[in-house]
Amino acid sequence: RWSLNGTLIDLGSDYRRHMSGGSLIIRNLDKDQDSGMYQCTAFNTLGSILSRRASIHFAYLDSFKTQSVRSAVNVREGQGVVLLCGAPPHSGELIFAWIFNEYPYSVQQDSRRFISQETGSLYIAKVEPSDVGNYTCVVNNTVTKQKVLSSPTPLVLRSDVEIHCGSLTIMIPLFYRLASTMRPCLIGNMSWNSVPAAKESVVKLECFALGNPVPEISWRRPSGVPFPSKVKMKNSNAVLEIPNFQQEDAGMYECIAENRRGKNAARGRISYHAKPQWLQTITDTARSIEENLFWECKANGKPKPSYSWLKNGEQMVAEVMARVEIENGALSITALNLSDSGMYQCVAENKHGSVYSSAQLMVLASAPSFSRSPLKALLKARSGSEVTLECKPQASPPAISLWKKGNEILLRTERITLLPNGTLKIANVTKQDAASYTCIAKNQFGTASTTGKLLITEPTRITMRPTNMEIIVGESIVLPCQIASDPALDVSFSWAFNGQLIDFQRDDTVSGDLMIRNIQLSHGGKYVCVVDTDVESLSTSAILVVKGSPWWMSPESNFCQLQLISCPPGPPDKVSVEEITDSTAQLSWTPGRDNGSPITGYIVQARTPFTVGWQVIDTAVPEVVNGNMLTATVVGLNAWVEYEFRVVAQNVVGLGEPSPASAKTRTEDA
Ligand SMILES: *[C@@H]1O[C@H](CO)[C@@H](O)[C@H](O)[C@H]1NC(C)=O
Ligand SMILES: *[C@@H]1O[C@H](CO)[C@@H](O)[C@H](O)[C@H]1NC(C)=O
Ligand SMILES: *[C@@H]1O[C@H](CO)[C@@H](O)[C@H](O)[C@H]1NC(C)=O
Ligand SMILES: *[C@@H]1O[C@H](CO)[C@@H](O)[C@H](O)[C@H]1NC(C)=O
Ligand SMILES: *[C@@H]1O[C@H](CO)[C@@H](O)[C@H](O)[C@H]1NC(C)=O
Ligand SMILES: *[C@@H]1O[C@H](CO)[C@@H](O)[C@H](O)[C@H]1NC(C)=O
Ligand SMILES: *[C@@H]1O[C@H](CO)[C@@H](O)[C@H](O)[C@H]1NC(C)=O
């Protein structure tokens, strides 16, 4: 809906005006019917809000009244003169120009001649014989593009004349001609009392002086603050232009007109004005019936804005002794009732503009409901732990609640705590606490309840945990992690390596064992098995040390080969199976290089299609294979399985690289 001057516009039978998506479109504008103040109202079932106000003014420019020749202005050479334009009635910004004698000869502005865009007057600081002629003021309306011309004013030279400078009148007789210099005489409205300037506007100050010789104009700020670079001087300094006016540009300005006879100055103050801007606005609010509302809005602006409040587009007035209080930007309503629901607006206003902040007030009145926060149907808790049951119904006004265990009202005991917000806490739970729990909530509009069953589970234990280990590069291991838990619990396992969760890519939570094949140096570190159940979280960890060849033993740096340093032994070779039974195998091999430090022992590893890579295997004859031995009998083999064997030599420096694998050999059947 749109209103004009506060009256609703009836678009029904209007062929000139129509609305499109809320915008008002007016064709064939008419000065009498369409000028005024417009405001838009938006509304739906929840309320209505008003737009800020907009005004339509019609620009126009009347013709000059008298078309007769204006009386001549008599002036003496060297003297200053002012030709008044006297613009006809108008609305909208004007541009002034002067024609000299006949179109198209117009007066060009320079240090001697100036056309004030405030008054339209033409100023000639010092008249020269060439100035004699007819002067016509041209007025141009920038909005309507209308253009009107005054009748011409003849300028003639005379032999003696009065000069007016302020209240001073000086007679200059003709015979003083040669000495007819004059100190600058400031003209126009140059002693500005106070020029109000809006934030971000363009401010223009004009200053011109009559005088002989032609005075020079300069500007300064009496405060001594230099002009910022945005400030421009135009028309031989007669115009000072401040674009994008800001608060720091406000203050005193001084114009100085000077020639060799003396100087004259005019001062004025530019004051800063700004339309309101929000510092604090109101936001949509939901409140229960009978609660209180306090809304505050704040705006800055110069002058200080005043505030008003609208409810559904209507001005709110504070009633004496009533529930609604309004004080400047603050609105308070006590004991809200349903009829307070609606759209509210805070309006901050000064003479430069207004701003509107809108928000919805919802006053809620409803019976309790657990639909958004029911208790879990089944709650599990570890025996001995603390259980927290929350009772969080939606209710306006807030509900009063109580708890039941089975059919009995629950009372406070040493272990049972009932918090004021409805939360129930049971400490050190035991099997006896397993039951159905119900929270019942009530307000004046009704009652609601929610029920959950509490199940108490036995604590989970870890029955097999990984141990710290030393492993050689290339081997494979299993880190065990096994538990005993209450069958009612859902259990999941996860592993972390050096603080990072391991991503197994597949979801295998049945067993907690972690297998690592073909171990690399980068696999050394801390492994943590984490067991999560519905009610608890346990963990156990082990450190895995992976041994292998450091960089200085790599084939590229042949420090070991050159025996510059002692290194772990080189790989043994020619591992062969001499004899095999259903559970043992006799192996032989040849030694590798000792790399500068005698071999102290050997370790045997085995691999089958059923194991994860290479694993250390027990030997029986001998149990510990010393550095002089080149044979060993391995035991504990499985029957009818294809085995490969390899051997790793060791010296005081460490474990060396493994030998190549033996040929595949099958154990006998059992
Ligand atoms: C609206 O009010 C203004 C100011 O009072 C008045 O000039 C204008 O004519 C009014 N407009 C109409 C359409 O009545
Ligand atoms: C000024 O106008 C008058 C009357 O129109 C005319 O007689 C006179 O010659 C004009 N003067 C000049 C300098 O054009
Ligand atoms: C009047 O305004 C129009 C449009 O802004 C411009 O073209 C024209 O030159 C102006 N005339 C004068 C005398 O300033
Ligand atoms: C001069 O300024 C005063 C107020 O400061 C104003 O009322 C008056 O109209 C101005 N005169 C001219 C010619 O601009
Ligand atoms: C709400 O309060 C107003 C007075 O502020 C009263 O006129 C109205 O009847 C009340 N409405 C209800 C539903 O209580
Ligand atoms: C819970 O049990 C512990 C030890 O069994 C005891 O120290 C504590 O006081 C108990 N808490 C309550 C609230 O009974
Ligand atoms: C109830 O109060 C307790 C303690 O004051 C707090 O920890 C808990 O979060 C509150 N619960 C709800 C639902 O507000």
CSV table of N, CA and C and ligand atoms in Angstrom, one decimal, residues 69 100-102 132-135 152-155, ligand 2:
chain,number,residue,atom,x,y,z
A,69,VAL,N,13.7,47.5,-20.5
A,69,VAL,CA,15.2,47.7,-20.3
A,69,VAL,C,15.4,48.1,-18.8
A,100,PHE,N,27.0,39.1,-22.8
A,100,PHE,CA,27.5,40.5,-22.9
A,100,PHE,C,27.1,41.0,-24.3
A,101,ASN,N,26.3,42.1,-24.4
A,101,ASN,CA,25.8,42.6,-25.6
A,101,ASN,C,24.8,41.6,-26.2
A,102,GLU,N,25.3,40.8,-27.1
A,102,GLU,CA,24.3,39.9,-27.8
A,102,GLU,C,24.8,38.5,-27.8
A,132,VAL,N,32.0,48.3,-21.1
A,132,VAL,CA,30.8,49.0,-21.4
A,132,VAL,C,30.0,48.2,-22.4
A,133,GLY,N,28.6,48.1,-22.1
A,133,GLY,CA,27.8,47.4,-23.0
A,133,GLY,C,26.5,46.9,-22.3
A,134,ASN,N,25.7,46.0,-22.9
A,134,ASN,CA,24.5,45.5,-22.3
A,134,ASN,C,24.7,44.2,-21.7
A,135,TYR,N,24.2,43.9,-20.5
A,135,TYR,CA,24.4,42.7,-19.8
A,135,TYR,C,23.1,42.0,-19.5
A,152,PRO,N,18.2,43.4,-20.6
A,152,PRO,CA,19.6,43.8,-20.5
A,152,PRO,C,19.8,45.0,-19.6
A,153,THR,N,20.9,45.0,-18.9
A,153,THR,CA,21.3,46.1,-18.0
A,153,THR,C,22.5,46.8,-18.7
A,154,PRO,N,22.3,48.1,-19.1
A,154,PRO,CA,23.4,48.8,-19.7
A,154,PRO,C,24.4,49.2,-18.7
A,155,LEU,N,25.7,49.0,-19.0
A,155,LEU,CA,26.8,49.5,-18.1
A,155,LEU,C,27.4,50.7,-18.8
B,2,LIG,C1,22.3,48.3,-25.6
B,2,LIG,O1,21.0,48.2,-25.8
B,2,LIG,C2,20.4,49.5,-26.2
B,2,LIG,C3,18.9,49.2,-26.3
B,2,LIG,O2,18.5,47.9,-26.8
B,2,LIG,C4,21.0,49.8,-27.6
B,2,LIG,O3,20.4,51.0,-28.0
B,2,LIG,C5,22.5,49.9,-27.4
B,2,LIG,O4,23.1,50.2,-28.7
B,2,LIG,C6,23.1,48.7,-26.8
B,2,LIG,N1,24.5,48.9,-26.6
B,2,LIG,C7,25.4,48.1,-27.0
B,2,LIG,C8,26.8,48.4,-26.7
B,2,LIG,O5,25.1,47.1,-27.7
